[in-house]
GROMACS .gro file of C-alpha atoms in nm:
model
  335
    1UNK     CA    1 -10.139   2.205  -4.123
    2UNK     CA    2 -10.147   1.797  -4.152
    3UNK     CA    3 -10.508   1.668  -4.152
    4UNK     CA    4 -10.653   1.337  -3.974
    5UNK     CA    5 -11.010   1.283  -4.108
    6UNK     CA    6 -11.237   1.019  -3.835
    7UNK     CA    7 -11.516   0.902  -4.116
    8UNK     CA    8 -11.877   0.917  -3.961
    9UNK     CA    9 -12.070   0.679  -4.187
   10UNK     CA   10 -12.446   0.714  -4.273
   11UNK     CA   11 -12.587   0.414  -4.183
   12UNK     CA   12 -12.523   0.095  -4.173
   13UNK     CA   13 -12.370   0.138  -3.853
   14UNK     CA   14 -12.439   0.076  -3.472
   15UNK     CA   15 -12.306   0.185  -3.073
   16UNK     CA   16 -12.022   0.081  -3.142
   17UNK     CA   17 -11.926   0.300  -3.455
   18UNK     CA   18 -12.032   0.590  -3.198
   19UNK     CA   19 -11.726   0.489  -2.951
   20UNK     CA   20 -11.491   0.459  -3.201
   21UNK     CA   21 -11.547   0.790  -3.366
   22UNK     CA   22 -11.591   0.982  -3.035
   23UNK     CA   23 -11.295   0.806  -2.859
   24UNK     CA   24 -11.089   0.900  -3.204
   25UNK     CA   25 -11.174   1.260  -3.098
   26UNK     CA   26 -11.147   1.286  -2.811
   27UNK     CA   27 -10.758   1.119  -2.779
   28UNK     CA   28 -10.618   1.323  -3.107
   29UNK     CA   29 -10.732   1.645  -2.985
   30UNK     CA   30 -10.582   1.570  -2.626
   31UNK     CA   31 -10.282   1.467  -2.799
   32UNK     CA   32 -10.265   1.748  -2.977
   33UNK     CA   33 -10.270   1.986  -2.672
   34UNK     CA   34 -10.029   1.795  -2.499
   35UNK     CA   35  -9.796   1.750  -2.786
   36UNK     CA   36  -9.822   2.138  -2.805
   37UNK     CA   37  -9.658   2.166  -2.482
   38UNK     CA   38  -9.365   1.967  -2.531
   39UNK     CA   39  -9.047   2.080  -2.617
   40UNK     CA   40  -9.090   1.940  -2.967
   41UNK     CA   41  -9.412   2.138  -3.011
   42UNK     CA   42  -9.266   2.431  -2.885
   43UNK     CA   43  -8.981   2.413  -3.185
   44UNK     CA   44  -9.241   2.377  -3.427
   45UNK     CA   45  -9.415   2.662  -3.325
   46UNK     CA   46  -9.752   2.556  -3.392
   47UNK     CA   47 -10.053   2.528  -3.167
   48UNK     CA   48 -10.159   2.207  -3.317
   49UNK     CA   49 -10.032   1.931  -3.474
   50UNK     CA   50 -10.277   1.777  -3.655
   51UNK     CA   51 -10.660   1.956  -3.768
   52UNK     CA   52 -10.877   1.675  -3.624
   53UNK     CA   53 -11.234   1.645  -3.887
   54UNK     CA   54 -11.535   1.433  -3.855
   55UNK     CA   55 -11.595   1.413  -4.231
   56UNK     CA   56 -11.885   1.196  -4.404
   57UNK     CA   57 -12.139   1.275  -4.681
   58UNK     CA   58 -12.422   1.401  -4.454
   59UNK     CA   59 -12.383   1.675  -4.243
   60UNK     CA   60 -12.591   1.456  -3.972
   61UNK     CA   61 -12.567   1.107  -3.862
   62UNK     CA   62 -12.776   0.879  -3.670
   63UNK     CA   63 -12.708   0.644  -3.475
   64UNK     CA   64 -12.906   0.370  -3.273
   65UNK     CA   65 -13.260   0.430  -3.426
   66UNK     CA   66 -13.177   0.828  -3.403
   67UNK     CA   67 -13.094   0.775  -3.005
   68UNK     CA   68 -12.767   0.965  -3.075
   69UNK     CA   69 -12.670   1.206  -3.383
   70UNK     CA   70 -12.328   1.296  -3.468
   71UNK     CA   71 -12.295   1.654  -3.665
   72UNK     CA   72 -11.975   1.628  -3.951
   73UNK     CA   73 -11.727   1.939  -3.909
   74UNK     CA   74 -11.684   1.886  -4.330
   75UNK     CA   75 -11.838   1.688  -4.640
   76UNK     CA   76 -11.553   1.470  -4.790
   77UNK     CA   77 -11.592   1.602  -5.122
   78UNK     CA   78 -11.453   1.905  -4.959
   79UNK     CA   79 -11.120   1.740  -4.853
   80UNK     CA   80 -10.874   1.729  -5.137
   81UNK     CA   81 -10.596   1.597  -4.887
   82UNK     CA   82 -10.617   1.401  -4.560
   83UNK     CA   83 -10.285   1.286  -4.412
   84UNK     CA   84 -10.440   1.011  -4.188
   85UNK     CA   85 -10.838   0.841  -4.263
   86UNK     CA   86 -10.981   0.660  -3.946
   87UNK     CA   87 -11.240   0.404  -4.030
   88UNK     CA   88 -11.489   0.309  -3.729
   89UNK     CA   89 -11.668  -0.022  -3.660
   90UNK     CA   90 -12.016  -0.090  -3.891
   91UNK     CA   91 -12.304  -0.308  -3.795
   92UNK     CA   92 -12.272  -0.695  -3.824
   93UNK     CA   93 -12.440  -0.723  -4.189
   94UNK     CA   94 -12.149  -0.623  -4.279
   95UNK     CA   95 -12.259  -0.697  -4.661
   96UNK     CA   96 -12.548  -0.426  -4.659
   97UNK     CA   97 -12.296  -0.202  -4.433
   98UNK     CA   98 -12.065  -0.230  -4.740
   99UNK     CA   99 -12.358  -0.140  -5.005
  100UNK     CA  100 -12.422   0.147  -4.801
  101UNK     CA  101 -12.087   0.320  -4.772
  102UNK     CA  102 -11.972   0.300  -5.146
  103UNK     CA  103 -11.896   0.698  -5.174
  104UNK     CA  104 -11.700   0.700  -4.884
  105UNK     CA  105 -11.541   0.379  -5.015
  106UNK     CA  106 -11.429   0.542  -5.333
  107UNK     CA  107 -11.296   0.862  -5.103
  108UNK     CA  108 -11.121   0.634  -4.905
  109UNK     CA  109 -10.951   0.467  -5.218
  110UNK     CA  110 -10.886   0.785  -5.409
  111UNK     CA  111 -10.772   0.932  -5.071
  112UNK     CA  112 -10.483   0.617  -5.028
  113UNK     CA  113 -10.380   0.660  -5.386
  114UNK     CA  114 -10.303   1.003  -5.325
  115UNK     CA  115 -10.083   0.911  -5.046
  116UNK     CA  116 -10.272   0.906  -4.729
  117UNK     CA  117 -10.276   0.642  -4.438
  118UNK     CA  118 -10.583   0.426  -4.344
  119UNK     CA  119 -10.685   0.295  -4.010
  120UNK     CA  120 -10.987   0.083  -3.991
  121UNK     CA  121 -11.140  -0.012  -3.643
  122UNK     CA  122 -11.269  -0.352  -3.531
  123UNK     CA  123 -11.517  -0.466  -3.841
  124UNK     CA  124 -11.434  -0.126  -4.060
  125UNK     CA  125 -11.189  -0.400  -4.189
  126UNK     CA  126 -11.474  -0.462  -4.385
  127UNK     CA  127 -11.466  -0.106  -4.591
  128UNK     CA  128 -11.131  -0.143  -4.640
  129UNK     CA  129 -11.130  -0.514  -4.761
  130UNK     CA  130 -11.406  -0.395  -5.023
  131UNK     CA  131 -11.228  -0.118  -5.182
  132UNK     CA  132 -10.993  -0.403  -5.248
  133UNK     CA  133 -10.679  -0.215  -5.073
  134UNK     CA  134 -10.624  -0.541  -4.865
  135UNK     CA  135 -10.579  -0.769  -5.150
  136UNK     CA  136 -10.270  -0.940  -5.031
  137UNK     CA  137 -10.217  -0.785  -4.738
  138UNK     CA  138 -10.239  -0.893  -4.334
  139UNK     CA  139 -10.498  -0.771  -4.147
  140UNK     CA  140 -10.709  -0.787  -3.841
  141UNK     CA  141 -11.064  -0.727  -3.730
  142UNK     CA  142 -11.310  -0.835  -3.450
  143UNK     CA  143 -11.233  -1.233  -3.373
  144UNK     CA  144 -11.625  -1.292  -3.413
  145UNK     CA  145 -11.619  -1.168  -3.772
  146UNK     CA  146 -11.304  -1.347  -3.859
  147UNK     CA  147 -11.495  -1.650  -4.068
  148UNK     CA  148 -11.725  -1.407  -4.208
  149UNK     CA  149 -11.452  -1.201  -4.319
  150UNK     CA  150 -11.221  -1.516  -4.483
  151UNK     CA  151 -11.513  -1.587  -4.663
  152UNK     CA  152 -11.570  -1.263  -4.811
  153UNK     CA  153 -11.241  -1.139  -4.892
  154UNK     CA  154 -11.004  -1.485  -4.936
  155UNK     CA  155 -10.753  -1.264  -5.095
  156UNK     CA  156 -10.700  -1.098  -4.771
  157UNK     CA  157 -10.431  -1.227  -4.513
  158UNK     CA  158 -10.639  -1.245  -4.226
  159UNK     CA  159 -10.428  -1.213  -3.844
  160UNK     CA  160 -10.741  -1.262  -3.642
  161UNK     CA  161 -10.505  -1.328  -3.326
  162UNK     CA  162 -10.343  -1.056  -3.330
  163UNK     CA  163 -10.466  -0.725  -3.225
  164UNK     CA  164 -10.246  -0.479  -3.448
  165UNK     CA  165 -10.140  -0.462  -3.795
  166UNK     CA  166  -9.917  -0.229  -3.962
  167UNK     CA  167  -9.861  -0.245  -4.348
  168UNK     CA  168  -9.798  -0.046  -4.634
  169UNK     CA  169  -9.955   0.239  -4.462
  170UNK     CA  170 -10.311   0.089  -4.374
  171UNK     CA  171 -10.356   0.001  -3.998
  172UNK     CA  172 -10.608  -0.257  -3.852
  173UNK     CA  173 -10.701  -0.365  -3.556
  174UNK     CA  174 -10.887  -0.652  -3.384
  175UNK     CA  175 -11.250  -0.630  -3.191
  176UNK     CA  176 -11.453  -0.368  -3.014
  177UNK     CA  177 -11.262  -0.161  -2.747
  178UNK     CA  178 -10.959  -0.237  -2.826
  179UNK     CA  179 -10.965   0.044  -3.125
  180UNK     CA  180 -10.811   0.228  -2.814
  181UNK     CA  181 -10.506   0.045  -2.820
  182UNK     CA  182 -10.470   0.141  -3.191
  183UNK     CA  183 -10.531   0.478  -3.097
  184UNK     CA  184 -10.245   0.457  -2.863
  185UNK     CA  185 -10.028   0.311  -3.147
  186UNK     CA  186 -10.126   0.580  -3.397
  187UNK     CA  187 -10.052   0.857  -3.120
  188UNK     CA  188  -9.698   0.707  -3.118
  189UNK     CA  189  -9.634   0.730  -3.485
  190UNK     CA  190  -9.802   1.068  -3.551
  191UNK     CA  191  -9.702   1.262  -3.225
  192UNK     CA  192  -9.444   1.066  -3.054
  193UNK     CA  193  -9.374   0.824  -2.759
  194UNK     CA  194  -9.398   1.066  -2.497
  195UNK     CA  195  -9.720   1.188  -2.613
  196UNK     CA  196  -9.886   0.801  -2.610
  197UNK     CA  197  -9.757   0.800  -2.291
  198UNK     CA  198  -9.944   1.062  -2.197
  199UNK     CA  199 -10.288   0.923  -2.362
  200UNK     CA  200 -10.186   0.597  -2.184
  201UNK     CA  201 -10.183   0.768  -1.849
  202UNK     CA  202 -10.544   0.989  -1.904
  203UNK     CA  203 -10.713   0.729  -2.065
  204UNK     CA  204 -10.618   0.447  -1.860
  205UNK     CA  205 -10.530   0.229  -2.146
  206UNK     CA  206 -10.233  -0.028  -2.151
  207UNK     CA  207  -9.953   0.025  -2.379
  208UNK     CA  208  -9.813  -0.239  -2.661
  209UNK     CA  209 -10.086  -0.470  -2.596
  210UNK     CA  210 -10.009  -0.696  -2.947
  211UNK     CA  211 -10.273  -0.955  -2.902
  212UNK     CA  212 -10.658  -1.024  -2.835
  213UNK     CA  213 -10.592  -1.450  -2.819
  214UNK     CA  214 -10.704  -1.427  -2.490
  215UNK     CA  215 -11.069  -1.262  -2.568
  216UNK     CA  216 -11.099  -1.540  -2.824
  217UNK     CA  217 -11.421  -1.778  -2.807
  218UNK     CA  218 -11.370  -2.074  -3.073
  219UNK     CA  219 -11.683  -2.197  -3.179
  220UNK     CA  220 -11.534  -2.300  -3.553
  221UNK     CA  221 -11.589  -2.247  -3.902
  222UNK     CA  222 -11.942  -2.421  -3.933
  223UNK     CA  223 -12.044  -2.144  -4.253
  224UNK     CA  224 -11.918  -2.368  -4.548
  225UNK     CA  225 -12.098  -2.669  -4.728
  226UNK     CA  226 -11.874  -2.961  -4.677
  227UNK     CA  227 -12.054  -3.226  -4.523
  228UNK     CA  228 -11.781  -3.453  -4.481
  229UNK     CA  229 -11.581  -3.173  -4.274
  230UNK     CA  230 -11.891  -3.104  -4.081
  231UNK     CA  231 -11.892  -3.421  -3.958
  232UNK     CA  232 -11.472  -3.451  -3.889
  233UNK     CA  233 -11.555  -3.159  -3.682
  234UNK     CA  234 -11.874  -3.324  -3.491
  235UNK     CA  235 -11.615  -3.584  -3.423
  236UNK     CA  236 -11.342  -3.362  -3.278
  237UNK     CA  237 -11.590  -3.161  -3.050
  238UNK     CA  238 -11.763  -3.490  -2.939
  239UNK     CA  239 -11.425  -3.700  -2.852
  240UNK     CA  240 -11.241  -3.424  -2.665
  241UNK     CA  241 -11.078  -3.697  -2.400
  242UNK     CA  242 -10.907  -3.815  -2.735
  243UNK     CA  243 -10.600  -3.791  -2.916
  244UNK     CA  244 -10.715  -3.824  -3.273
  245UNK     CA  245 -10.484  -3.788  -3.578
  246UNK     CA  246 -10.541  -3.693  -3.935
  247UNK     CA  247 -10.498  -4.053  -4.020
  248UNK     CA  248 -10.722  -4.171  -3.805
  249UNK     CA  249 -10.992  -3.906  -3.918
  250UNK     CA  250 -10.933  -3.933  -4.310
  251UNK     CA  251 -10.960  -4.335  -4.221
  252UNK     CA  252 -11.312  -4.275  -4.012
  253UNK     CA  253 -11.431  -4.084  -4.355
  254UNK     CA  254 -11.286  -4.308  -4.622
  255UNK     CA  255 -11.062  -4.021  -4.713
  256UNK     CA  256 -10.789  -3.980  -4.849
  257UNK     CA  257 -10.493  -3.809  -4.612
  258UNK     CA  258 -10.458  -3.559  -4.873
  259UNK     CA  259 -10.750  -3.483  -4.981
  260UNK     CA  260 -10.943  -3.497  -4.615
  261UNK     CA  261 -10.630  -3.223  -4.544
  262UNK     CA  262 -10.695  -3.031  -4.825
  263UNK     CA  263 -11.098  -2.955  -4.827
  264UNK     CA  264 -11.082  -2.934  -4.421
  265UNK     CA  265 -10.854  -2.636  -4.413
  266UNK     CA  266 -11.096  -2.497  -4.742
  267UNK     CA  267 -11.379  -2.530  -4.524
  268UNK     CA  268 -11.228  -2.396  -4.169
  269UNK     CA  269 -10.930  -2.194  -4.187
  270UNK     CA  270 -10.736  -2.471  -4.019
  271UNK     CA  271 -10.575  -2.815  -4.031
  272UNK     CA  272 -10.761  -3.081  -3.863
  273UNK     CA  273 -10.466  -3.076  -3.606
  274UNK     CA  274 -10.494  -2.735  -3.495
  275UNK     CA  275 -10.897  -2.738  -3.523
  276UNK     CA  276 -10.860  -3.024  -3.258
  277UNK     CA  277 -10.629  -2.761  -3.060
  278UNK     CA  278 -10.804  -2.510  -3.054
  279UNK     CA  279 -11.157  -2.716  -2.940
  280UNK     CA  280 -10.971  -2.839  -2.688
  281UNK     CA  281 -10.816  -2.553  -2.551
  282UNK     CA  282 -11.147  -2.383  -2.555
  283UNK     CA  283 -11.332  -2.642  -2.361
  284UNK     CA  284 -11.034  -2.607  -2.071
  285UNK     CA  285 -11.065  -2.188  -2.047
  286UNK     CA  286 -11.464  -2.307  -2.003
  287UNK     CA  287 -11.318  -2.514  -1.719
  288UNK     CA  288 -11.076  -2.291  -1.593
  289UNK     CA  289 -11.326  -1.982  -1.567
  290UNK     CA  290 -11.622  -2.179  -1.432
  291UNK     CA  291 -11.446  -2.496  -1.177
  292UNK     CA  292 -11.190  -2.552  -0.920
  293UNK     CA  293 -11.030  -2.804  -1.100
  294UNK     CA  294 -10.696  -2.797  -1.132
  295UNK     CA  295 -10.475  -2.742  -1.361
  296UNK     CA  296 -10.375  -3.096  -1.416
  297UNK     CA  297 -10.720  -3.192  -1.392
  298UNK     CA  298 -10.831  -3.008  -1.682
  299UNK     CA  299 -10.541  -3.090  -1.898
  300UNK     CA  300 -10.652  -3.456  -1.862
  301UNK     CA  301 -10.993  -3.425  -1.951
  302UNK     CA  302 -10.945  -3.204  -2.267
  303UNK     CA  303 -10.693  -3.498  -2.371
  304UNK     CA  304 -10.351  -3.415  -2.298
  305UNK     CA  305 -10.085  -3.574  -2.041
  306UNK     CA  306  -9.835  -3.396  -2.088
  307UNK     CA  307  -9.787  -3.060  -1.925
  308UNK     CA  308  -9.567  -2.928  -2.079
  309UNK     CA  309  -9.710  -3.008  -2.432
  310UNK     CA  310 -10.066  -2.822  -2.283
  311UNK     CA  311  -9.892  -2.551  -2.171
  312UNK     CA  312  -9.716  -2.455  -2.482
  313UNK     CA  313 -10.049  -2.521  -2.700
  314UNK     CA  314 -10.247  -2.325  -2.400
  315UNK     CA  315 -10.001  -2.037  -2.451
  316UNK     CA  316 -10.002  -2.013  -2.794
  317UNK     CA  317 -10.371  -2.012  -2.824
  318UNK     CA  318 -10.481  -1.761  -2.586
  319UNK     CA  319 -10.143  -1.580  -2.522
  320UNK     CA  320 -10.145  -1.676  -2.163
  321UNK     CA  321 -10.040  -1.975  -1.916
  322UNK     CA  322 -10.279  -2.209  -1.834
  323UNK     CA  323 -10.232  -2.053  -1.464
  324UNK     CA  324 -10.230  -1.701  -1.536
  325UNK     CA  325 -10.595  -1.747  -1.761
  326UNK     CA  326 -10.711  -1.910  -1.433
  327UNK     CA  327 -10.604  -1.644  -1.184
  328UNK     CA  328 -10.737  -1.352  -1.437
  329UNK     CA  329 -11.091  -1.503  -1.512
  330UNK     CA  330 -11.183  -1.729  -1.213
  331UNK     CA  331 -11.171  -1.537  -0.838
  332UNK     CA  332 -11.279  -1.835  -0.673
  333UNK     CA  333 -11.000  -2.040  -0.794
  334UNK     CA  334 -10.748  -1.764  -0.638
  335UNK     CA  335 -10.885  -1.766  -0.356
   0.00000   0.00000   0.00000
């Protein structure tokens, strides 16, 4: 029978690792008995698909200051082959949650060498990353950790907008629930499309969601030492009414073009141009969720007049029309 192993770290984690490894559970094993059922399952003439373990190198683990425990079915040493590992969230010092996981970290690399698949939930990116098996790779993991994460793995491809990846046999996903939507996606490819439908349906969960843009708060890379970009980026956030290009800013610095390019998209992740975007953008969801302002309204005061130019930035942003992130966050404005 195939194996999927759902890793129950000791330590280092929090609530949220709880969720992931539970909901893991509980939506393979359902899967399972429905993919039993099906006509498919019927021709292979097996009860199961897949032998679903909670695997980890203590045969307890607690969570939450020992509020909840979670009991392993099966130490990894005791797993020679695993034909799908599930990594759940760790705690936010994600350094120390590192430190504290390096056996399973080595299991986990042996275990990919040796053919099997990885999927790593919201900031379990983080395990992976360190046992170096995203070293030139995309990835995702929770939008909150993304500068934390580009600064401790630059060799990693970070996709921090979007809310699935899928390469070379190692999944990721983005931030807190949305490990369910993975779930869905790994139900697809291990089971079939029927079967995800099926999850879909019990679990309430929306299918092919690609994207967590929308669940997004910018508050930009402010981590790094670079005084000079510090400042370009006081500037941005304090002139929002503004349209301010990278001439204009390199010239405000004594800068050159070049160079002021260069060390701002070392220090944030992105070029002073789409910095200014995304600032922008994230002062008019403020807007949208919290006034009656209109849509034109807001697109003035963040510094655009033209519509159609804020519409295609809003979109690309937050996945979303300016409208549509209105009607879904705002009731009063609907009304």
């Amino acid at each position: 029978m195939k194996h999927i192993t759902i890793l129950v770290p000791d330590g280092q984690t929090s609530l949220s690792s709880v969720a992931c490894i539970v909901g893991s559970y509980e939506m393979f094993t359902r899967a399972n008995g429905y993919w039993s059922q099906t006509e498919a399952g019927k021709k292979n003439g097996t009860k199961e698909l897949y032998k679903i373990e909670l695997a980890g190198v203590s045969k307890k683990a607690e969570f939450d200051n020992g509020l909840l425990t979670v009991t392993t079915h099966v130490h990894i040493s005791n797993i020679s082959k695993t034909n799908l590992i599930i990594i759940p969230s760790l705690v936010r010092d994600y350094e120390t949650a590192v430190k504290g996981n390096k056996l399973l970290i080595e299991w986990i690399e042996q275990q990919y060498k040796a053919g099997a698949e990885i999927a790593s939930m919201c900031t379990g990116t983080f395990m992976l990353a360190s046992a170096g098996l995203l070293d030139g790779k995309n990835c995702s993991t929770h939008w909150s950790a993304a500068d934390t994460f580009r600064t401790l793995f630059p060799n990693v491809n970070l996709l921090a907008d979007q809310l699935i990846t899928d390469e070379h046999g190692i999944y990721t996903n983005g931030g807190a629930y949305s490990f369910l939507n993975l779930l869905l996606y790994l139900v697809e490819k291990y089971y079939d499309r029927q079967t995800a439908i099926f999850c879909s349906k019990i679990f309430q969960i929306e299918m092919d969601r690609q994207s967590q843009s929308a669940f997004t708060i910018f508050t930009g890379q402010k981590s790094h030492g670079d005084e000079m970009v510090k400042e370009a980026q006081a500037y941005i956030e304090n002139n929002l009414q503004e349209k301010i290009s990278v001439e204009q800013l390199s010239s405000i610095f004594s800068v050159g073009r070049r160079n002021f390019d260069r060390r701002f998209i070392k220090a944030t992740g992105n070029t002073p141009v789409e910095y200014s975007q995304r600032v922008k953008i994230e002062s008019a969801k403020k807007a949208f969720e919290t006034s009656r302002k209109t849509i034109n309204e807001v697109m003035y005061e963040v510094g655009y007049n033209d519509v159609k130019a804020f519409r295609e930035v809003f979109r690309k942003i937050t996945g979303m029309s300016p409208l549509e992130y209105r009607n879904r966050y705002n009731k009063e404005a609907v009304v």
